[in-house]
Short mmCIF file of C-alpha atoms in Angstrom, two decimals:
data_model
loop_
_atom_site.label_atom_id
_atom_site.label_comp_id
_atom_site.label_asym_id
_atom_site.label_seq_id
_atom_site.Cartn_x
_atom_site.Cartn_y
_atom_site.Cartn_z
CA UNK A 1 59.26 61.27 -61.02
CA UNK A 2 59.16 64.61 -60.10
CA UNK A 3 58.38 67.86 -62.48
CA UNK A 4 58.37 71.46 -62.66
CA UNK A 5 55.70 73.32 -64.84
CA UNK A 6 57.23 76.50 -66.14
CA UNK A 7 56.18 79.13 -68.65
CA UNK A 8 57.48 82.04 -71.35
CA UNK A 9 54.95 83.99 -72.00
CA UNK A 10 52.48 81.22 -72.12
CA UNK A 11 54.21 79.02 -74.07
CA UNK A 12 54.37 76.38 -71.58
CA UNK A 13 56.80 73.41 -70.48
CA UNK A 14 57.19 70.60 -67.93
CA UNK A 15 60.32 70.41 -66.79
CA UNK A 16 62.77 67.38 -65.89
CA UNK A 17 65.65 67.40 -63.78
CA UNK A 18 67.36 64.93 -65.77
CA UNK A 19 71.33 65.17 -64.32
CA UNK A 20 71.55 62.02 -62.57
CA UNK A 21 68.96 59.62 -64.46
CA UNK A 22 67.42 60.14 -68.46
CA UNK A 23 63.76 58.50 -68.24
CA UNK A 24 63.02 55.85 -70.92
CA UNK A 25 61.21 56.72 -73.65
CA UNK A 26 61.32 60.30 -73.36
CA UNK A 27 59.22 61.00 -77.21
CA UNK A 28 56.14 59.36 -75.48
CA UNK A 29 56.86 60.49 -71.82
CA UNK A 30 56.39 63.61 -73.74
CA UNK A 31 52.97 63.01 -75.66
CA UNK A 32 51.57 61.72 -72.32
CA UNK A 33 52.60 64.38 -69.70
CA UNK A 34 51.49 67.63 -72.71
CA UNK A 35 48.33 66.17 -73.00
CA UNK A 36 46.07 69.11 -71.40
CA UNK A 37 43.16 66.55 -70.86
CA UNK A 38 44.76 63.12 -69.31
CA UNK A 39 48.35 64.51 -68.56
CA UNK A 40 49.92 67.57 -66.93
CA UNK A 41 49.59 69.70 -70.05
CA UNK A 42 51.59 71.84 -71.88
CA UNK A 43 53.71 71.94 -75.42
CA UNK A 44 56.14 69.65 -74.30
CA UNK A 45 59.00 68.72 -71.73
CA UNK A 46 62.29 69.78 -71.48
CA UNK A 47 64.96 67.76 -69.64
CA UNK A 48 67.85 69.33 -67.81
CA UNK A 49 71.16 67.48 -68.54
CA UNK A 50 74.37 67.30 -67.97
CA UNK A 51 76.91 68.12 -70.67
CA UNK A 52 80.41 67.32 -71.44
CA UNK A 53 81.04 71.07 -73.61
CA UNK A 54 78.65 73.45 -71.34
CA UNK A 55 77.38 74.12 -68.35
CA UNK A 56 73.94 72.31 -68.94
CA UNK A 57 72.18 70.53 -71.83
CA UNK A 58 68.68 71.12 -72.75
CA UNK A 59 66.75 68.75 -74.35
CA UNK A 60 63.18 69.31 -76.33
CA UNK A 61 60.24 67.40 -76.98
CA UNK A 62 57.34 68.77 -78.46
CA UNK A 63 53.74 67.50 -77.54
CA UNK A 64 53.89 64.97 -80.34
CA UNK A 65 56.70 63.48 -79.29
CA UNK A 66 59.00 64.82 -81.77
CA UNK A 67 62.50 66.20 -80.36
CA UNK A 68 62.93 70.31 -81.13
CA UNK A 69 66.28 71.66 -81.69
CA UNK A 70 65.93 74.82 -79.79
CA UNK A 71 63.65 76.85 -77.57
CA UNK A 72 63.76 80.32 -77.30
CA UNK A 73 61.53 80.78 -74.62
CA UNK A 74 61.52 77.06 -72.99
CA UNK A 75 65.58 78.13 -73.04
CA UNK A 76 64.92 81.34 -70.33
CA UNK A 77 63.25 78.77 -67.98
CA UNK A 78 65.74 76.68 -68.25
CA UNK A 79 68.30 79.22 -66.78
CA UNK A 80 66.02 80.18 -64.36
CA UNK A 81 65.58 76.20 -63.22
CA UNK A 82 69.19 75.83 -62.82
CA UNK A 83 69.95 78.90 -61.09
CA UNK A 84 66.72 79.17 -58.70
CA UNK A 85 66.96 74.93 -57.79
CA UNK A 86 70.69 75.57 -56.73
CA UNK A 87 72.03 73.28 -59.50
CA UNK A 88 74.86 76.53 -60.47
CA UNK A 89 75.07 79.86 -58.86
CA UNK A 90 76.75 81.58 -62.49
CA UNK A 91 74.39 84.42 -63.63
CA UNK A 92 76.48 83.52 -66.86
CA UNK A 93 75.58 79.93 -68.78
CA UNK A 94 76.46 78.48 -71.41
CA UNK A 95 73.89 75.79 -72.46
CA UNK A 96 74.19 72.84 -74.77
CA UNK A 97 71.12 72.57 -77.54
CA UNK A 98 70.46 70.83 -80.41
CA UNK A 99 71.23 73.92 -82.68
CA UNK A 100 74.39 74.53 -80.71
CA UNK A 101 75.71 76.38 -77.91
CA UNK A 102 73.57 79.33 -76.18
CA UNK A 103 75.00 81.91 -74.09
CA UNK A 104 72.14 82.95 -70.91
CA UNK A 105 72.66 86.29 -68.75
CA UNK A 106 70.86 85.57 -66.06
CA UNK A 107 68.98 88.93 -64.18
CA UNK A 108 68.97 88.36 -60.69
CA UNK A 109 66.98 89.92 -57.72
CA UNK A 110 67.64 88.55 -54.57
CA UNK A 111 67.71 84.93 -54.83
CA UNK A 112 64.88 85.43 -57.73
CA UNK A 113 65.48 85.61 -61.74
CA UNK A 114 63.41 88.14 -63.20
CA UNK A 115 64.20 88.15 -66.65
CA UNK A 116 67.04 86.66 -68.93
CA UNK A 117 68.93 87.55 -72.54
CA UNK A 118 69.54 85.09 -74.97
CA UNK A 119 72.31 85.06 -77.57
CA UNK A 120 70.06 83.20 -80.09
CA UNK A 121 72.98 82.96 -82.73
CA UNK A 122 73.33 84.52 -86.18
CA UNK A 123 70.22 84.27 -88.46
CA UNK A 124 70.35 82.57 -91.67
CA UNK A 125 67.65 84.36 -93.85
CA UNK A 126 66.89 82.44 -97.49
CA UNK A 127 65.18 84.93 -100.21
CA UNK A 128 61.70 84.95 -100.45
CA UNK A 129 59.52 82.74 -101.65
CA UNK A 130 55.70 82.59 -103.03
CA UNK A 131 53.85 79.79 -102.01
CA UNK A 132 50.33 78.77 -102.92
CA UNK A 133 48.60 78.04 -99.83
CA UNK A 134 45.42 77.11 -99.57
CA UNK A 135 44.87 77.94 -102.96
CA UNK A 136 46.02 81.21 -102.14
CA UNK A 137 49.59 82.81 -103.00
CA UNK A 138 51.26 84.17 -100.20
CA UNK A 139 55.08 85.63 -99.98
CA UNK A 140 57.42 83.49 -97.21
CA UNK A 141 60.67 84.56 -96.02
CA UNK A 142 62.40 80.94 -94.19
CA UNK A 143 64.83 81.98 -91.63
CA UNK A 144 66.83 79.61 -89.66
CA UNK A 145 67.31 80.21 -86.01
CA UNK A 146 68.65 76.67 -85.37
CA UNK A 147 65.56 75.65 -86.00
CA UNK A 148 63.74 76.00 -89.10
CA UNK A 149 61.17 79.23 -89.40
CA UNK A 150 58.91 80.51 -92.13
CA UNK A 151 57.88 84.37 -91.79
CA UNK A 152 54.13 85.42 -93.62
CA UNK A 153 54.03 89.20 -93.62
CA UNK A 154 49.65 89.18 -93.26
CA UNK A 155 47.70 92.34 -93.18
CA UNK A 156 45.85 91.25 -89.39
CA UNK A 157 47.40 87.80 -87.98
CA UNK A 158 44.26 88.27 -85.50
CA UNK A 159 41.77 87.14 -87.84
CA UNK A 160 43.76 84.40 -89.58
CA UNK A 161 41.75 80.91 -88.77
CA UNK A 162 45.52 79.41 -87.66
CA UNK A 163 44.14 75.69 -87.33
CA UNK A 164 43.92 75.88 -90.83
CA UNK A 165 46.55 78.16 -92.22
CA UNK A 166 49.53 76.86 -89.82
CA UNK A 167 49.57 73.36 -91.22
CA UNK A 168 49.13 74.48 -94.72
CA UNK A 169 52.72 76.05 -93.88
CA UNK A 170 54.27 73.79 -91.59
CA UNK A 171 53.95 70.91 -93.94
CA UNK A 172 53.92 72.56 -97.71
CA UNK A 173 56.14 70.64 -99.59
CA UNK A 174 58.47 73.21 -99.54
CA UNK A 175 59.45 71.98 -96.53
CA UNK A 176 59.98 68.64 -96.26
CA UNK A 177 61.02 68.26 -92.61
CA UNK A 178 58.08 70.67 -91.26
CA UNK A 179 58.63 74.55 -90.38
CA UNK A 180 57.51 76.77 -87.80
CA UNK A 181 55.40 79.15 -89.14
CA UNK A 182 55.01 83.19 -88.22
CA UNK A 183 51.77 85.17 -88.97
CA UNK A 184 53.51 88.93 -88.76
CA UNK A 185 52.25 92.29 -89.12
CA UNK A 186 54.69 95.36 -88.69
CA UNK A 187 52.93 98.09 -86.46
CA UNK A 188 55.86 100.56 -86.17
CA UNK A 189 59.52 100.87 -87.17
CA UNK A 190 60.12 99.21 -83.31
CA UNK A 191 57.48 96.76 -83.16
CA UNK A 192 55.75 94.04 -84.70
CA UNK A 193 52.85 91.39 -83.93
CA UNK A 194 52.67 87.18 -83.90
CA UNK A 195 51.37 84.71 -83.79
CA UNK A 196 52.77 81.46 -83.93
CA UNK A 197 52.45 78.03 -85.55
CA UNK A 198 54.82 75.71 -83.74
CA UNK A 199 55.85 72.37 -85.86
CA UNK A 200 54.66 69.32 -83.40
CA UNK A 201 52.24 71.55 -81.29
CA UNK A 202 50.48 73.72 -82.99
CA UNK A 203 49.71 77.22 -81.85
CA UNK A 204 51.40 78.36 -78.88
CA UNK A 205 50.86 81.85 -77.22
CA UNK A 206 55.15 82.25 -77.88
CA UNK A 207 57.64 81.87 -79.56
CA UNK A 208 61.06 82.83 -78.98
CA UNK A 209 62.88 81.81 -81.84
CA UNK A 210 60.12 82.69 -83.91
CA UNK A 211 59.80 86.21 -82.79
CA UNK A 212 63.70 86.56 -83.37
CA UNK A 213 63.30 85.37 -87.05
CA UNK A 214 60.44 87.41 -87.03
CA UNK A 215 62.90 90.71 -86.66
CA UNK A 216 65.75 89.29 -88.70
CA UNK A 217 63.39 88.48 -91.33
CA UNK A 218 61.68 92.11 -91.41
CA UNK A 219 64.98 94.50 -90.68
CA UNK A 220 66.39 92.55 -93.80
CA UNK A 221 63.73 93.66 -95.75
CA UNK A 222 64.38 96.89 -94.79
CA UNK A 223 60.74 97.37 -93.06
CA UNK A 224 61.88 97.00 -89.47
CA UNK A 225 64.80 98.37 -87.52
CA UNK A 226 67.25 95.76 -85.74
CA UNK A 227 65.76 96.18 -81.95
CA UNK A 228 62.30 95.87 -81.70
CA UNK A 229 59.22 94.75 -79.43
CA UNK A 230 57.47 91.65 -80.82
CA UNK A 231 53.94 91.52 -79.40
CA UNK A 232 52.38 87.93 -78.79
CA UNK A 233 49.54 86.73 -77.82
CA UNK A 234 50.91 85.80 -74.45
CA UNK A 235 53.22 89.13 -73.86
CA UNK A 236 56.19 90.86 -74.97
CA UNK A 237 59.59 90.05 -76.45
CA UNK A 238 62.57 92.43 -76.59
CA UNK A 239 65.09 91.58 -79.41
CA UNK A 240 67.83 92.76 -80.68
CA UNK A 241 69.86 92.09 -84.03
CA UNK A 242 73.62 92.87 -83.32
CA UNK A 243 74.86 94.81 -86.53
CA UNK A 244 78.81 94.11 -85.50
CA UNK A 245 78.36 90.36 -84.41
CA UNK A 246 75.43 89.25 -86.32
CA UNK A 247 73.66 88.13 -83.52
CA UNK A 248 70.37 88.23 -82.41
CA UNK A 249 69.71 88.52 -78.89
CA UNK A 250 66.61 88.10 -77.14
CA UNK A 251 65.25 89.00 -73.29
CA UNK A 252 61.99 87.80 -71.60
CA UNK A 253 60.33 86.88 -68.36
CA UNK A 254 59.93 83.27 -67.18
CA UNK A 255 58.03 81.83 -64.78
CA UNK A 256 57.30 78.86 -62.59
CA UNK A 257 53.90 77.71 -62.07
CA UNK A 258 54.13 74.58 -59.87
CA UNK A 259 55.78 71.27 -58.92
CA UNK A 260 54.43 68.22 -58.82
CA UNK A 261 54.89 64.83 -59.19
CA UNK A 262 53.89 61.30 -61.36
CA UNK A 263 51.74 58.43 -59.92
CA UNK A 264 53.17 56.14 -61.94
#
C-alpha cells in the first residue's frame, strides 16, 4: 500500500489513493499509520474516492480512529493530490464530504498548485453560551461548519495549558458527540489568533474549519469584519464571509512532504 504524506499548515495527513480498492478496516488503518512513534505519523488519513455526485470523495479519519466529517485544510491537499497525480486536470472540483458538497479553485503554476479556495458552506452560528470549565466560567459561541466547532474568545491562547483546557471543551456535556474547540484572541479588525483543539487528535498546528468558524463566530458578534487573516500556530489562513451568499470561503497553501510505502 502506497501513501502520500501531505500537510496544511502543519496540520498533517497521510494520504490514500483509494479509487480502485477501499482498504479494510480503515478506523484502525488510521490509529496505526498517525501514530508519530510506531507508524508514519500524523492526525489522520484521508482516502481519495470515487463518487457517484462529484468529482472526488474525501474521506476522514482522525488519529483515533474516529471518521471526521470535513477538513478544511486536509480538503486543499486533497485538490492538490488529484490535480498534481494526474487523476483530473479541472482547476475547478467539486468534492464529495461528509458535511456535503465542497467547491475547490484550484491555483495553478505550471504543472504545480500553489494555493487553493474553499467554499466551506454557510455557517450555522448558535447564541452563546457560558460554560463552567474547569471550574471556571467561560463564554462559548458553537458554530457549525459541517462539523461541529466551539469558539472561546481568551485574553492570550499562547499561554492556555491546551492538554488540559481542550478536553474540558471537547467533551463538556454540552456536547454530547465531542466538539472542536477554538482558543481565539482578536488582534485587529482583519485578524485574529488560534489555536486549535481538534476532537479525536488533539492539538493540531491548523485548522481550517476552525479558523472559518473562528471569523463567522467573531464578525457576528460584531468584533471582527467578514475577511480576515487567522494566525495559527503553523501559518496563515485567508477567509472570507460572503455577505450576499452566506458563504465562507477559505484559501491556503498545501504541501506534499513525501511518498512512501507499507511493509505490511
Amino acid at each position: 500500500m502506497r501513501f502520500t504524506k501531505m500537510h496544511g499548515l502543519g496540520n498533517d495527513y497521510i494520504f490514500l489513493n483509494c479509487m480502485e480498492t477501499i482498504p479494510d478496516d480503515l478506523h484502525g488503518l488510521a490509529r496505526r499509520l498517525s501514530d508519530r512513534h510506531f507508524g508514519v505519523g500524523g492526525d489522520g488519513i484521508i482516502c481519495i474516492c470515487p463518487s457517484k455526485q462529484a468529482d472526488f470523495r474525501m474521506r476522514i479519519f482522525n488519529s483515533d480512529g474516529s471518521e471526521g466529517a470535513m477538513c478544511g485544510n486536509g480538503i486543499r491537499c486533497f485538490g492538490k493530490y488529484v490535480y498534481e497525480r494526474g487523476l483530473t486536470d479541472s482547476a475547478h472540483l467539486m468534492i464529495e464530504t461528509q458535511a456535503g458538497n465542497r467547491e475547490l479553485e484550484l491555483t495553478v503554476k505550471g504543472k504545480n498548485i500553489t494555493k487553493v479556495t474553499v467554499d466551506m458552506g454557510e455557517p450555522v452560528i448558535s447564541e452563546p453560551v457560558d460554560l463552567l470549565m474547569m471550574g471556571e466560567r467561560r463564554t462559548v459561541i458553537p458554530v457549525s461548519m459541517g462539523n461541529p466547532h466551539a469558539v472561546v474568545e481568551v485574553e492570550n491562547p499562547q499561554v492556555l495549558d491546551l492538554r488540559t483546557v481542550g478536553p474540558a471543551v471537547e467533551c463538556h456535556s454540552e456536547f454530547p458527540n465531542r466538539v472542536n474547540a477554538e482558543f481565539i484572541r482578536v488582534i485587529g479588525p482583519a485578524a485574529l489568533e488560534l489555536r486549535v483543539w481538534e476532537r479525536g487528535s488533539g492539538e493540531t498546528l491548523a485548522c481550517g474549519t476552525g479558523a472559518c468558524a473562528a471569523v463567522a463566530a467573531m464578525a457576528s458578534q460584531g468584533k471582527l469584519d467578514r475577511e480576515a487573516v487567522v494566525h495559527l500556530t503553523g501559518g496563515e489562513l485567508r477567509v472570507r464571509w460572503e455577505e450576499k451568499s452566506g458563504h465562507v470561503f477559505m484559501t491556503g497553501p498545501a504541501v506534499a512532504v513525501f511518498d512512501g510505502e507499507l511493509a505490511d
